[in-house]
Tab-separated table of C-alpha atoms in Angstrom:
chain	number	residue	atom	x	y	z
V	13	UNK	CA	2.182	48.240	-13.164
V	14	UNK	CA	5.886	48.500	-12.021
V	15	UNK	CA	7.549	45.003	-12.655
V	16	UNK	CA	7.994	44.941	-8.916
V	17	UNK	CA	4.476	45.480	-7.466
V	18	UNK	CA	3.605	42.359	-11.052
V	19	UNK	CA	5.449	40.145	-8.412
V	20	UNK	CA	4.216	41.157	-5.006
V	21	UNK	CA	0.963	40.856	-6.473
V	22	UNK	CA	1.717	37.100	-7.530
V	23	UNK	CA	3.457	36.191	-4.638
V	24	UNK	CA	0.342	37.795	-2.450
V	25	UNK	CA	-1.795	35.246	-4.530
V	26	UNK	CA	0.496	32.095	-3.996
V	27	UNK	CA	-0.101	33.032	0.212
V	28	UNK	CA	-3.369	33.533	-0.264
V	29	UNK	CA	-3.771	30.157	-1.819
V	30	UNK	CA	-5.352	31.122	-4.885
V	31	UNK	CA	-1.921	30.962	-7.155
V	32	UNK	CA	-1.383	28.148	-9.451
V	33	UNK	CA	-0.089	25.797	-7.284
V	34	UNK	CA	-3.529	26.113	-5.049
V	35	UNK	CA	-5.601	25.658	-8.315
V	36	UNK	CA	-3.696	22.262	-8.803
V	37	UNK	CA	-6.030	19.251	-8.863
V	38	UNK	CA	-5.059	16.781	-5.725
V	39	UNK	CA	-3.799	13.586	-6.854
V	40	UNK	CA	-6.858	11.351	-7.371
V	41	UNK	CA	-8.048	13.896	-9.289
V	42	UNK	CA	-5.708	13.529	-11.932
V	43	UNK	CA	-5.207	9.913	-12.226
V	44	UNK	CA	-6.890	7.955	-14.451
V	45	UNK	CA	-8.969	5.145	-12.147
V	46	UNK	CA	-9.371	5.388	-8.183
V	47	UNK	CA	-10.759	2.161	-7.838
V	48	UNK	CA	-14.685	4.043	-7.450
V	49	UNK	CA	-14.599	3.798	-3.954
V	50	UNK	CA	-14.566	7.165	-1.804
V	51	UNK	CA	-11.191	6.511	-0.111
V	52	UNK	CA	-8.026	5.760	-1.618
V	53	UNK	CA	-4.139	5.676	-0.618
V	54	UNK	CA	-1.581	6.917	-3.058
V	55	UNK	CA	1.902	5.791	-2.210
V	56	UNK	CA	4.466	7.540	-4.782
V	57	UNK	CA	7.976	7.464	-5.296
V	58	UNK	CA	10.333	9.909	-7.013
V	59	UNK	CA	11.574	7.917	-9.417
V	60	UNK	CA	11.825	3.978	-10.083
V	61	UNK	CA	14.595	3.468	-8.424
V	62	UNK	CA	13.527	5.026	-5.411
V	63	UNK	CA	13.727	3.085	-2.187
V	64	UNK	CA	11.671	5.638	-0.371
V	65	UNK	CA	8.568	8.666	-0.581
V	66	UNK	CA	4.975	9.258	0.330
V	67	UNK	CA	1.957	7.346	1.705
V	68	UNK	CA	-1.231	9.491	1.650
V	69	UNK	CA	-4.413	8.831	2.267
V	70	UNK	CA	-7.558	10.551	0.747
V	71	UNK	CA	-11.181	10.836	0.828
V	72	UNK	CA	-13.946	11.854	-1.516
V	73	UNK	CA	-15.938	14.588	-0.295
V	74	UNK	CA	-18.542	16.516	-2.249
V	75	UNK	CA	-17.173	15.277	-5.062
V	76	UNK	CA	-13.616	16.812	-4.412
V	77	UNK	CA	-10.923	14.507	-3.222
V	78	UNK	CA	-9.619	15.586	0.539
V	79	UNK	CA	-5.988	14.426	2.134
V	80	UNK	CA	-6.595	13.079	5.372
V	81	UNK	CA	-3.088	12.000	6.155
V	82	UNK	CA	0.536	11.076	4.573
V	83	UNK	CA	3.426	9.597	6.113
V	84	UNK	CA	7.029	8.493	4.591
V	85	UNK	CA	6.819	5.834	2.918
V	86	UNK	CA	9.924	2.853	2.178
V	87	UNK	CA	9.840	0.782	-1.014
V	88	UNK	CA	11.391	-2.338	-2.194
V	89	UNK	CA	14.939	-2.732	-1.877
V	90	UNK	CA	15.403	-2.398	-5.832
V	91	UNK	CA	12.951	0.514	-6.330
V	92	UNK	CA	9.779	0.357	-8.159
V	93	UNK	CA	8.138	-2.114	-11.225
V	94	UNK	CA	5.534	-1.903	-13.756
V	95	UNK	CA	2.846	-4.225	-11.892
V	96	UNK	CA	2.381	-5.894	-14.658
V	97	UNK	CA	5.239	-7.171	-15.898
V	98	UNK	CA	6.921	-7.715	-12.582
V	99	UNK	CA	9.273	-10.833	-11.526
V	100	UNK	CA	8.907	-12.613	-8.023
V	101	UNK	CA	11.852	-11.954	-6.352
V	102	UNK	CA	13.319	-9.134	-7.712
V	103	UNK	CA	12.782	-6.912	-4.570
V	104	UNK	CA	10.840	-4.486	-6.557
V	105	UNK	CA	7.248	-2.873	-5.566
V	106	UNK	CA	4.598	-3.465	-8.097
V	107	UNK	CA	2.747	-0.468	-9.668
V	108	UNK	CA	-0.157	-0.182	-10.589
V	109	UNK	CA	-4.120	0.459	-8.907
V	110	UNK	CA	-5.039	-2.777	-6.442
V	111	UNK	CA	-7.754	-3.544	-4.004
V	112	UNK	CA	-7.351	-4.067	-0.522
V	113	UNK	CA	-8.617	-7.145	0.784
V	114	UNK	CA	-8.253	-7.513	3.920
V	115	UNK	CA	-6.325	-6.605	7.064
V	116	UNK	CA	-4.091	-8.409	9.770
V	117	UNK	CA	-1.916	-8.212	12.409
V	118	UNK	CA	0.492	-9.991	15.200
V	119	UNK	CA	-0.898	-7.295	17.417
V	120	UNK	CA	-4.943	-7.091	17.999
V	121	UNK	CA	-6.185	-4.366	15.471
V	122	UNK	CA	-6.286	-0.826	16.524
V	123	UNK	CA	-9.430	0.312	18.096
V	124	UNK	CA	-11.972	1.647	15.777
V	125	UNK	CA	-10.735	-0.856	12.936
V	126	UNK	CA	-13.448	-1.253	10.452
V	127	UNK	CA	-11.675	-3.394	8.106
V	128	UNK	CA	-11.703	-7.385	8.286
V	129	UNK	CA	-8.582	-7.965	10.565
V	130	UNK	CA	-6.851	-11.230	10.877
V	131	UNK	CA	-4.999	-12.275	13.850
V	132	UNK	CA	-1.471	-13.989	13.263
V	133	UNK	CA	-0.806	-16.836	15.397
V	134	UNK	CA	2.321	-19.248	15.486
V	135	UNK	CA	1.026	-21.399	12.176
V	136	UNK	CA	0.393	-19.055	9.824
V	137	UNK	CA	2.219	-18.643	6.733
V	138	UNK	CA	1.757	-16.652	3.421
V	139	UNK	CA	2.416	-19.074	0.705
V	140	UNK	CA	4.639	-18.401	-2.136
V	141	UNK	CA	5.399	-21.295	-3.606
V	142	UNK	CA	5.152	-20.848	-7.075
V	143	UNK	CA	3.870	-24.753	-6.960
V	144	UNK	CA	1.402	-24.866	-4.542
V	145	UNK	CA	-2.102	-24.046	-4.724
V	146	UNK	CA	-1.718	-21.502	-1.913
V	147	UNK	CA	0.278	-19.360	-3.917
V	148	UNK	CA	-0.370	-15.793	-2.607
V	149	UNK	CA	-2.265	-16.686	-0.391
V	150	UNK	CA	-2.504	-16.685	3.977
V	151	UNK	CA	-2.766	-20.759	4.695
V	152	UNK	CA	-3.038	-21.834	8.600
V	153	UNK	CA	-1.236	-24.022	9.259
V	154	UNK	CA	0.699	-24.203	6.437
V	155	UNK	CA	-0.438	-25.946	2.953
V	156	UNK	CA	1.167	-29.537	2.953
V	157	UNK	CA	2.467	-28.885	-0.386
V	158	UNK	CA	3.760	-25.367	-0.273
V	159	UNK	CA	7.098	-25.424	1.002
V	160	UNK	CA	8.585	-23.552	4.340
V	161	UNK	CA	11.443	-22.320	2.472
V	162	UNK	CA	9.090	-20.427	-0.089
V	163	UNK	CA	6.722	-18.894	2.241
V	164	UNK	CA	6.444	-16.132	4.787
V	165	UNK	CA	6.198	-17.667	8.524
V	166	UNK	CA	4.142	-14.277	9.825
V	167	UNK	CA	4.858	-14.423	13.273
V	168	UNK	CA	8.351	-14.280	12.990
V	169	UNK	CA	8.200	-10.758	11.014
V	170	UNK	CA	7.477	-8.695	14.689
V	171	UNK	CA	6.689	-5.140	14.241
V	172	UNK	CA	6.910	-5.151	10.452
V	173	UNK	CA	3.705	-7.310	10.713
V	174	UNK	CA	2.691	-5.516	14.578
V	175	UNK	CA	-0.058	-4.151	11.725
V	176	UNK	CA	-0.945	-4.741	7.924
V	177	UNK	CA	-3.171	-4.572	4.689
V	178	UNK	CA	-3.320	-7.322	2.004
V	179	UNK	CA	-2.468	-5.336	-0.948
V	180	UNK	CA	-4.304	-6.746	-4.028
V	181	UNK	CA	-1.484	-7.639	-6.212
V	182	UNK	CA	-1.429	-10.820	-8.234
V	183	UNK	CA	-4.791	-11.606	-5.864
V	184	UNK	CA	-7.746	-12.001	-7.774
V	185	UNK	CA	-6.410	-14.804	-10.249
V	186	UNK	CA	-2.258	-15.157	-9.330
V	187	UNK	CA	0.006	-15.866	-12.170
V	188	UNK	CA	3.025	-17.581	-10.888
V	189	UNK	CA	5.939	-16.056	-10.871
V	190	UNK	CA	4.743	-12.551	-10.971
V	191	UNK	CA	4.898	-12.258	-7.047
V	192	UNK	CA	3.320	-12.827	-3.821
V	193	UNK	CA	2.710	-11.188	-0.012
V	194	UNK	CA	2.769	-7.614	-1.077
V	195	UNK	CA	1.478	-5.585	1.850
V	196	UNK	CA	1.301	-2.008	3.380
V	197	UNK	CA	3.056	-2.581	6.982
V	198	UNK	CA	5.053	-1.428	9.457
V	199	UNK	CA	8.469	-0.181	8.803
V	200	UNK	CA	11.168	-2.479	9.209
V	201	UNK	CA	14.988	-1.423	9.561
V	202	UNK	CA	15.125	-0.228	5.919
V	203	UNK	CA	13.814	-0.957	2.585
V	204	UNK	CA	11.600	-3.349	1.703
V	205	UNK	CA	11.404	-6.648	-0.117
V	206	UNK	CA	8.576	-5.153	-2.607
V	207	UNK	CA	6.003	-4.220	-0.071
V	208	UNK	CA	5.544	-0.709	1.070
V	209	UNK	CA	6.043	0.526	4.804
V	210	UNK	CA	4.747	3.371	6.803
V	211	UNK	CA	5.863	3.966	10.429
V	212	UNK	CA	3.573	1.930	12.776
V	213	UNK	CA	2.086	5.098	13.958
V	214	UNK	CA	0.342	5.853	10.712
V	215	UNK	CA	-0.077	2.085	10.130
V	216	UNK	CA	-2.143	2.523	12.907
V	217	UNK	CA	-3.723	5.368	11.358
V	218	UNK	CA	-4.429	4.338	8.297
V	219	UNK	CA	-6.224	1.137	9.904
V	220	UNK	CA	-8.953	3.175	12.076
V	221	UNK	CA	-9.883	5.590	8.584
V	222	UNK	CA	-10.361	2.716	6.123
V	223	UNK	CA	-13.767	2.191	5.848
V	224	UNK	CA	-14.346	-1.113	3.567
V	225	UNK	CA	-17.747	0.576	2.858
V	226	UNK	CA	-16.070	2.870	1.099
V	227	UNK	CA	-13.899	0.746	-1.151
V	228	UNK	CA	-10.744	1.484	-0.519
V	229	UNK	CA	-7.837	1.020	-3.162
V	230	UNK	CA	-4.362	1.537	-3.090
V	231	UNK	CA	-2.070	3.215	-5.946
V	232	UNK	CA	1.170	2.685	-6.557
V	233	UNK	CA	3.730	4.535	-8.897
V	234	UNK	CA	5.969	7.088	-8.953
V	235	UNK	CA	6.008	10.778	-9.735
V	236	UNK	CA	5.931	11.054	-13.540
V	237	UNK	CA	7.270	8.478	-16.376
V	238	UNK	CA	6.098	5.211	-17.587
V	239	UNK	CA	5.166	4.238	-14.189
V	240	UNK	CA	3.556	7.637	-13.166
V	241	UNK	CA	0.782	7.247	-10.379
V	242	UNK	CA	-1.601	8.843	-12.264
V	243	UNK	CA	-1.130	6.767	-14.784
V	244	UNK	CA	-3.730	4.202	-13.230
C-alpha cells in the first residue's frame, strides 16, 4: 500500500472511532480503586501545581464505566498535595480516593437531590480548630471550645456554598493538622483554599446524578506523576 493511502486508512479509523485513542480505557478503568460504588467523580489536574482542570462524573454500566458529565474544575490556590501527607493550611487540594458523606447548601438542594442535604443557617460553622473536638467537622451553633477564628462561618461563604459535597478527607478518624472543610462547591472568584470548585451549574448537576445508593466517591490527582489519579 502507497505510504499515503497507510495514512488515510489510519486517519479513517481514528473518525470512525475505532483508532487507538477510541480503544483507550476511560479513566476509572485504569485507576487502581473506585471506591466499589457504581458512580464516581474524577477531578484531575495537569500537573501539581495546577490551580485549575477537570471535574467529571462517571457511571458504571454493564460493567464499562460511562461519562455522564465534566465541567472545569479550580483547585487550591497552591496546586495539588499528596493526601496523605498534606499540611492544614497550605492552600493545597488533597489527593487521593475519598467518600462523600454528605451534602449541603445555603440554597435548598436542587430538585431531584438524592443525597442527604443539609441546610446552612446563620449558626453553623465547620470547625477547624486543631483543639477542639469538632475538628472537621459541621457543629450548629458553634462548639464552645472551637474557636471563631479557626472555623468556617458557612453562611457567610454565598454562592461558593449556594451548593456543596462533604468531601471525605481527614473524615473518618481526623488527624490534626492534616486539614479540614474540603468540599466540591461552587466556584468562587478564583482558586481555591484546597477545596475543588465547579461552576454552580454543574454543582447543580452533579447534585441531582449522585445517587448515595450507588456509593459515590470522589478522586483526586493529577494527570500522571507521583500524584497521578489513577494512582488510587
Amino acid at each position: 500500500m502507497r505510504p499515503g493511502a497507510v495514512a488515510l486508512a489510519v486517519s479513517s479509523l481514528v473518525v470512525l472511532g475505532t483508532g487507538p485513542s477510541a480503544l483507550s480505557p476511560p479513566l476509572p478503568a485504569r485507576m487502581t480503586d473506585t471506591g466499589g460504588g457504581t458512580q464516581l467523580i474524577t477531578a484531575v489536574a495537569p500537573r501539581k501545581a495546577s490551580t485549575t482542570g477537570t471535574v467529571t462524573w462517571w457511571d458504571l454500566r454493564g460493567g464499562r464505566w460511562v461519562r455522564a458529565g465534566s465541567a472545569p474544575a479550580r483547585f487550591g490556590a497552591n496546586g495539588l498535595a499528596e493526601g496523605a501527607s498534606r499540611t492544614q493550611g497550605t492552600n493545597t487540594t488533597p489527593t487521593g480516593l475519598y467518600g462523600l458523606p454528605y451534602s449541603f447548601g445555603i440554597k435548598a438542594a436542587p430538585r431531584g437531590t438524592a443525597y442527604r442535604y443539609r441546610r446552612v443557617h446563620r449558626d453553623s460553622w465547620w470547625c477547624q480548630d486543631n483543639d477542639s473536638r469538632s475538628y472537621n467537622r459541621w457543629s450548629e451553633p458553634r462548639a464552645a471550645d472551637c474557636r471563631a477564628a479557626e472555623s468556617e462561618h458557612l453562611i457567610t461563604y454565598g454562592e461558593r456554598y449556594a451548593h456543596a459535597l462533604v468531601i471525605g478527607f481527614n473524615y473518618e478518624r481526623p488527624v490534626r493538622g492534616r486539614g479540614a472543610g474540603i468540599f466540591l462547591h461552587v466556584n468562587g472568584r478564583g482558586a481555591t483554599a484546597g477545596c475543588v470548585s465547579v461552576p454552580k451549574r454543574a454543582m447543580r448537576t452533579i447534585l441531582r446524578w449522585a445517587d448515595p445508593a450507588k456509593r459515590p466517591h470522589i478522586a483526586v490527582g493529577t494527570a500522571s506523576g507521583t500524584t497521578a489519579v489513577t494512582r488510587y
